């Protein structure tokens, strides 16, 4: 939230059970889906509400938000044997052809094969185990990463993702 605020965003924070209609009533420029605990497949209400908004506005999801976007698109998730924990996970970004050291704290991952035919493409891969670390929709202004691009202290290598979200929101308002 600090990163978005620093970039000039006027933020409205909604609790878990908020309906899509309530969110859309404030006419947001975009929707930022944050991290959270637990099995993403059990967040059935959130998945349904996200699905209603996917073609309505730009969406950026991180961590569990990434998993919920995959599920809202019709994909699947699975429980990792050990999970990804700590501030030293290498992630490859296919778009920039660069690798980044990221901070992670999650026990579930997106099944790559489950999202490929659902309009999503894989943009980031975990360099340790090959799991999906990022994706974007092919025709909608929707993207996500599994890790924490806002993590601090540490490098700001992934701040470009917040800039990308701002650009998507600005593009949708023109």
PDB file of C-alpha atoms in Angstrom:
ATOM      1  CA  UNK A   1       0.000   0.000   0.000  1.00  0.00           C
ATOM      2  CA  UNK A   2       2.926   2.329   0.726  1.00  0.00           C
ATOM      3  CA  UNK A   3       4.221   1.879  -2.827  1.00  0.00           C
ATOM      4  CA  UNK A   4       0.852   2.666  -4.389  1.00  0.00           C
ATOM      5  CA  UNK A   5       0.373   5.628  -2.075  1.00  0.00           C
ATOM      6  CA  UNK A   6       3.837   6.933  -2.981  1.00  0.00           C
ATOM      7  CA  UNK A   7       2.852   6.708  -6.655  1.00  0.00           C
ATOM      8  CA  UNK A   8      -0.148   8.970  -6.004  1.00  0.00           C
ATOM      9  CA  UNK A   9      -2.928   6.401  -5.697  1.00  0.00           C
ATOM     10  CA  UNK A  10      -5.995   7.220  -3.618  1.00  0.00           C
ATOM     11  CA  UNK A  11      -6.507   3.943  -1.766  1.00  0.00           C
ATOM     12  CA  UNK A  12      -9.699   2.362  -0.481  1.00  0.00           C
ATOM     13  CA  UNK A  13      -9.235  -0.776   1.611  1.00  0.00           C
ATOM     14  CA  UNK A  14     -12.046  -3.322   1.617  1.00  0.00           C
ATOM     15  CA  UNK A  15     -12.479  -6.303   3.952  1.00  0.00           C
ATOM     16  CA  UNK A  16     -12.554  -9.876   2.668  1.00  0.00           C
ATOM     17  CA  UNK A  17     -16.321 -10.280   2.279  1.00  0.00           C
ATOM     18  CA  UNK A  18     -16.864  -7.135   0.164  1.00  0.00           C
ATOM     19  CA  UNK A  19     -19.052  -7.684  -2.894  1.00  0.00           C
ATOM     20  CA  UNK A  20     -17.916  -6.674  -6.385  1.00  0.00           C
ATOM     21  CA  UNK A  21     -20.853  -4.258  -6.657  1.00  0.00           C
ATOM     22  CA  UNK A  22     -19.684  -2.340  -3.578  1.00  0.00           C
ATOM     23  CA  UNK A  23     -16.142  -2.077  -4.933  1.00  0.00           C
ATOM     24  CA  UNK A  24     -17.310  -1.025  -8.402  1.00  0.00           C
ATOM     25  CA  UNK A  25     -19.682   1.576  -6.878  1.00  0.00           C
ATOM     26  CA  UNK A  26     -16.720   3.795  -5.969  1.00  0.00           C
ATOM     27  CA  UNK A  27     -15.567   3.668  -9.621  1.00  0.00           C
ATOM     28  CA  UNK A  28     -11.998   2.532  -8.892  1.00  0.00           C
ATOM     29  CA  UNK A  29      -9.228   2.905 -11.442  1.00  0.00           C
ATOM     30  CA  UNK A  30      -7.902  -0.528 -10.488  1.00  0.00           C
ATOM     31  CA  UNK A  31      -8.029  -3.355  -7.994  1.00  0.00           C
ATOM     32  CA  UNK A  32      -5.018  -4.542  -5.991  1.00  0.00           C
ATOM     33  CA  UNK A  33      -5.377  -8.036  -4.504  1.00  0.00           C
ATOM     34  CA  UNK A  34      -3.055  -8.594  -1.571  1.00  0.00           C
ATOM     35  CA  UNK A  35      -1.690 -11.574   0.291  1.00  0.00           C
ATOM     36  CA  UNK A  36      -3.524 -13.575   2.912  1.00  0.00           C
ATOM     37  CA  UNK A  37      -3.436 -16.828   4.836  1.00  0.00           C
ATOM     38  CA  UNK A  38      -4.764 -20.262   4.021  1.00  0.00           C
ATOM     39  CA  UNK A  39      -5.795 -22.414   1.116  1.00  0.00           C
ATOM     40  CA  UNK A  40      -6.836 -20.130  -1.759  1.00  0.00           C
ATOM     41  CA  UNK A  41      -9.392 -22.669  -3.024  1.00  0.00           C
ATOM     42  CA  UNK A  42     -11.360 -22.164   0.205  1.00  0.00           C
ATOM     43  CA  UNK A  43     -11.848 -18.449  -0.559  1.00  0.00           C
ATOM     44  CA  UNK A  44     -14.847 -19.289  -2.737  1.00  0.00           C
ATOM     45  CA  UNK A  45     -16.648 -15.985  -2.134  1.00  0.00           C
ATOM     46  CA  UNK A  46     -13.599 -13.909  -3.084  1.00  0.00           C
ATOM     47  CA  UNK A  47     -12.991 -15.982  -6.217  1.00  0.00           C
ATOM     48  CA  UNK A  48     -16.564 -15.327  -7.367  1.00  0.00           C
ATOM     49  CA  UNK A  49     -16.328 -11.592  -6.726  1.00  0.00           C
ATOM     50  CA  UNK A  50     -12.963 -11.315  -8.514  1.00  0.00           C
ATOM     51  CA  UNK A  51     -14.398 -13.179 -11.499  1.00  0.00           C
ATOM     52  CA  UNK A  52     -17.128 -10.500 -11.762  1.00  0.00           C
ATOM     53  CA  UNK A  53     -14.518  -7.719 -11.931  1.00  0.00           C
ATOM     54  CA  UNK A  54     -11.850  -9.262 -14.178  1.00  0.00           C
ATOM     55  CA  UNK A  55     -13.224  -7.633 -17.319  1.00  0.00           C
ATOM     56  CA  UNK A  56     -14.215  -4.402 -15.566  1.00  0.00           C
ATOM     57  CA  UNK A  57     -10.916  -2.819 -14.470  1.00  0.00           C
ATOM     58  CA  UNK A  58      -7.142  -3.373 -14.203  1.00  0.00           C
ATOM     59  CA  UNK A  59      -6.189  -5.886 -11.520  1.00  0.00           C
ATOM     60  CA  UNK A  60      -2.802  -6.583  -9.916  1.00  0.00           C
ATOM     61  CA  UNK A  61      -2.535  -9.526  -7.533  1.00  0.00           C
ATOM     62  CA  UNK A  62       0.323 -10.524  -5.237  1.00  0.00           C
ATOM     63  CA  UNK A  63       0.823 -13.751  -3.274  1.00  0.00           C
ATOM     64  CA  UNK A  64      -2.649 -15.082  -2.447  1.00  0.00           C
ATOM     65  CA  UNK A  65      -4.086 -12.434  -4.796  1.00  0.00           C
ATOM     66  CA  UNK A  66      -2.085 -14.139  -7.574  1.00  0.00           C
ATOM     67  CA  UNK A  67      -3.596 -17.492  -6.654  1.00  0.00           C
ATOM     68  CA  UNK A  68      -7.124 -16.060  -6.441  1.00  0.00           C
ATOM     69  CA  UNK A  69      -6.781 -14.530  -9.917  1.00  0.00           C
ATOM     70  CA  UNK A  70      -5.768 -17.927 -11.302  1.00  0.00           C
ATOM     71  CA  UNK A  71      -8.781 -19.542  -9.643  1.00  0.00           C
ATOM     72  CA  UNK A  72     -11.142 -16.773 -10.833  1.00  0.00           C
ATOM     73  CA  UNK A  73      -9.929 -17.390 -14.387  1.00  0.00           C
ATOM     74  CA  UNK A  74     -10.737 -21.098 -14.049  1.00  0.00           C
ATOM     75  CA  UNK A  75      -7.273 -22.351 -13.099  1.00  0.00           C
ATOM     76  CA  UNK A  76      -6.152 -24.498 -10.196  1.00  0.00           C
ATOM     77  CA  UNK A  77      -3.742 -24.310  -7.270  1.00  0.00           C
ATOM     78  CA  UNK A  78      -1.939 -26.963  -5.242  1.00  0.00           C
ATOM     79  CA  UNK A  79      -0.195 -27.223  -1.893  1.00  0.00           C
ATOM     80  CA  UNK A  80       3.598 -27.092  -2.065  1.00  0.00           C
ATOM     81  CA  UNK A  81       5.478 -29.809  -0.197  1.00  0.00           C
ATOM     82  CA  UNK A  82       7.523 -27.283   1.803  1.00  0.00           C
ATOM     83  CA  UNK A  83       6.303 -23.851   0.720  1.00  0.00           C
ATOM     84  CA  UNK A  84       8.387 -20.847  -0.247  1.00  0.00           C
ATOM     85  CA  UNK A  85       9.554 -18.868   2.763  1.00  0.00           C
ATOM     86  CA  UNK A  86      12.205 -16.186   3.105  1.00  0.00           C
ATOM     87  CA  UNK A  87      13.885 -13.357   1.259  1.00  0.00           C
ATOM     88  CA  UNK A  88      16.135 -15.286  -1.083  1.00  0.00           C
ATOM     89  CA  UNK A  89      14.031 -16.855  -3.855  1.00  0.00           C
ATOM     90  CA  UNK A  90      15.275 -16.399  -7.396  1.00  0.00           C
ATOM     91  CA  UNK A  91      12.572 -15.556  -9.932  1.00  0.00           C
ATOM     92  CA  UNK A  92      12.988 -15.226 -13.695  1.00  0.00           C
ATOM     93  CA  UNK A  93      10.935 -12.542 -15.480  1.00  0.00           C
ATOM     94  CA  UNK A  94      10.397 -13.646 -19.092  1.00  0.00           C
ATOM     95  CA  UNK A  95       9.422 -10.128 -20.231  1.00  0.00           C
ATOM     96  CA  UNK A  96      12.590  -8.421 -19.051  1.00  0.00           C
ATOM     97  CA  UNK A  97      14.860 -11.493 -19.418  1.00  0.00           C
ATOM     98  CA  UNK A  98      16.132 -10.773 -15.905  1.00  0.00           C
ATOM     99  CA  UNK A  99      16.240 -12.690 -12.671  1.00  0.00           C
ATOM    100  CA  UNK A 100      15.368 -11.152  -9.317  1.00  0.00           C
ATOM    101  CA  UNK A 101      15.851 -12.176  -5.724  1.00  0.00           C
ATOM    102  CA  UNK A 102      12.421 -12.059  -4.103  1.00  0.00           C
ATOM    103  CA  UNK A 103      10.759 -12.344  -0.716  1.00  0.00           C
ATOM    104  CA  UNK A 104       8.143 -15.074  -0.383  1.00  0.00           C
ATOM    105  CA  UNK A 105       5.852 -16.551   2.234  1.00  0.00           C
ATOM    106  CA  UNK A 106       3.308 -18.989   0.828  1.00  0.00           C
ATOM    107  CA  UNK A 107       2.422 -22.657   0.840  1.00  0.00           C
ATOM    108  CA  UNK A 108       0.365 -22.912  -2.377  1.00  0.00           C
ATOM    109  CA  UNK A 109       1.166 -22.443  -6.058  1.00  0.00           C
ATOM    110  CA  UNK A 110      -0.691 -22.058  -9.358  1.00  0.00           C
ATOM    111  CA  UNK A 111      -0.780 -25.117 -11.661  1.00  0.00           C
ATOM    112  CA  UNK A 112       0.761 -23.821 -14.894  1.00  0.00           C
ATOM    113  CA  UNK A 113      -1.136 -26.162 -17.188  1.00  0.00           C
ATOM    114  CA  UNK A 114      -4.452 -25.137 -15.609  1.00  0.00           C
ATOM    115  CA  UNK A 115      -4.220 -21.461 -16.609  1.00  0.00           C
ATOM    116  CA  UNK A 116      -2.684 -21.667 -20.072  1.00  0.00           C
ATOM    117  CA  UNK A 117      -6.012 -22.335 -21.795  1.00  0.00           C
ATOM    118  CA  UNK A 118      -7.859 -19.840 -19.587  1.00  0.00           C
ATOM    119  CA  UNK A 119      -6.503 -16.691 -21.231  1.00  0.00           C
ATOM    120  CA  UNK A 120      -3.447 -16.405 -18.973  1.00  0.00           C
ATOM    121  CA  UNK A 121       0.218 -16.658 -19.842  1.00  0.00           C
ATOM    122  CA  UNK A 122       3.107 -17.371 -17.501  1.00  0.00           C
ATOM    123  CA  UNK A 123       5.448 -14.390 -17.101  1.00  0.00           C
ATOM    124  CA  UNK A 124       7.620 -15.363 -14.109  1.00  0.00           C
ATOM    125  CA  UNK A 125       9.142 -18.682 -13.003  1.00  0.00           C
ATOM    126  CA  UNK A 126      10.750 -19.765  -9.755  1.00  0.00           C
ATOM    127  CA  UNK A 127      14.407 -20.576 -10.459  1.00  0.00           C
ATOM    128  CA  UNK A 128      14.537 -23.231  -7.721  1.00  0.00           C
ATOM    129  CA  UNK A 129      11.549 -25.417  -8.567  1.00  0.00           C
ATOM    130  CA  UNK A 130      10.011 -23.991 -11.770  1.00  0.00           C
ATOM    131  CA  UNK A 131       6.700 -23.025 -10.164  1.00  0.00           C
ATOM    132  CA  UNK A 132       4.593 -20.203 -11.568  1.00  0.00           C
ATOM    133  CA  UNK A 133       5.677 -16.889 -10.036  1.00  0.00           C
ATOM    134  CA  UNK A 134       3.752 -14.533 -12.304  1.00  0.00           C
ATOM    135  CA  UNK A 135       1.154 -14.391 -15.031  1.00  0.00           C
ATOM    136  CA  UNK A 136      -0.901 -11.971 -17.100  1.00  0.00           C
ATOM    137  CA  UNK A 137      -4.124 -12.172 -19.001  1.00  0.00           C
ATOM    138  CA  UNK A 138      -3.756 -12.127 -22.779  1.00  0.00           C
ATOM    139  CA  UNK A 139      -6.627  -9.706 -23.437  1.00  0.00           C
ATOM    140  CA  UNK A 140      -7.518  -8.086 -20.099  1.00  0.00           C
ATOM    141  CA  UNK A 141      -5.423  -5.641 -18.013  1.00  0.00           C
ATOM    142  CA  UNK A 142      -4.854  -8.282 -15.345  1.00  0.00           C
ATOM    143  CA  UNK A 143      -1.523  -9.549 -13.998  1.00  0.00           C
ATOM    144  CA  UNK A 144      -0.032 -11.017 -10.848  1.00  0.00           C
ATOM    145  CA  UNK A 145       3.070 -12.274  -9.087  1.00  0.00           C
ATOM    146  CA  UNK A 146       3.380 -14.957  -6.422  1.00  0.00           C
ATOM    147  CA  UNK A 147       6.062 -13.154  -4.438  1.00  0.00           C
ATOM    148  CA  UNK A 148       6.102  -9.880  -2.491  1.00  0.00           C
ATOM    149  CA  UNK A 149       7.363  -7.098  -4.808  1.00  0.00           C
ATOM    150  CA  UNK A 150       6.940  -4.597  -1.988  1.00  0.00           C
ATOM    151  CA  UNK A 151       9.122  -6.449   0.502  1.00  0.00           C
ATOM    152  CA  UNK A 152      11.501  -4.293   2.506  1.00  0.00           C
ATOM    153  CA  UNK A 153      14.231  -3.995   3.579  1.00  0.00           C
ATOM    154  CA  UNK A 154      16.011  -5.109   0.469  1.00  0.00           C
ATOM    155  CA  UNK A 155      16.394  -4.243  -3.185  1.00  0.00           C
ATOM    156  CA  UNK A 156      13.642  -2.425  -5.024  1.00  0.00           C
ATOM    157  CA  UNK A 157      14.134  -4.557  -8.140  1.00  0.00           C
ATOM    158  CA  UNK A 158      10.443  -5.322  -8.441  1.00  0.00           C
ATOM    159  CA  UNK A 159       9.066  -1.796  -8.032  1.00  0.00           C
ATOM    160  CA  UNK A 160       8.538  -1.760 -11.818  1.00  0.00           C
ATOM    161  CA  UNK A 161       5.466  -3.951 -11.243  1.00  0.00           C
ATOM    162  CA  UNK A 162       3.714  -1.106  -9.426  1.00  0.00           C
ATOM    163  CA  UNK A 163       4.595   1.226 -12.320  1.00  0.00           C
ATOM    164  CA  UNK A 164       3.084  -1.325 -14.735  1.00  0.00           C
ATOM    165  CA  UNK A 165      -0.138  -1.343 -12.679  1.00  0.00           C
ATOM    166  CA  UNK A 166      -0.293   2.479 -12.741  1.00  0.00           C
ATOM    167  CA  UNK A 167       0.148   2.417 -16.530  1.00  0.00           C
ATOM    168  CA  UNK A 168      -2.698  -0.097 -16.893  1.00  0.00           C
ATOM    169  CA  UNK A 169      -4.981   2.086 -14.775  1.00  0.00           C
ATOM    170  CA  UNK A 170      -4.058   5.220 -16.714  1.00  0.00           C
ATOM    171  CA  UNK A 171      -4.639   3.402 -19.995  1.00  0.00           C
ATOM    172  CA  UNK A 172      -8.097   2.244 -18.948  1.00  0.00           C
ATOM    173  CA  UNK A 173      -9.184   5.808 -18.154  1.00  0.00           C
ATOM    174  CA  UNK A 174      -8.456   7.223 -21.584  1.00  0.00           C
TER     175      UNK A 174
END
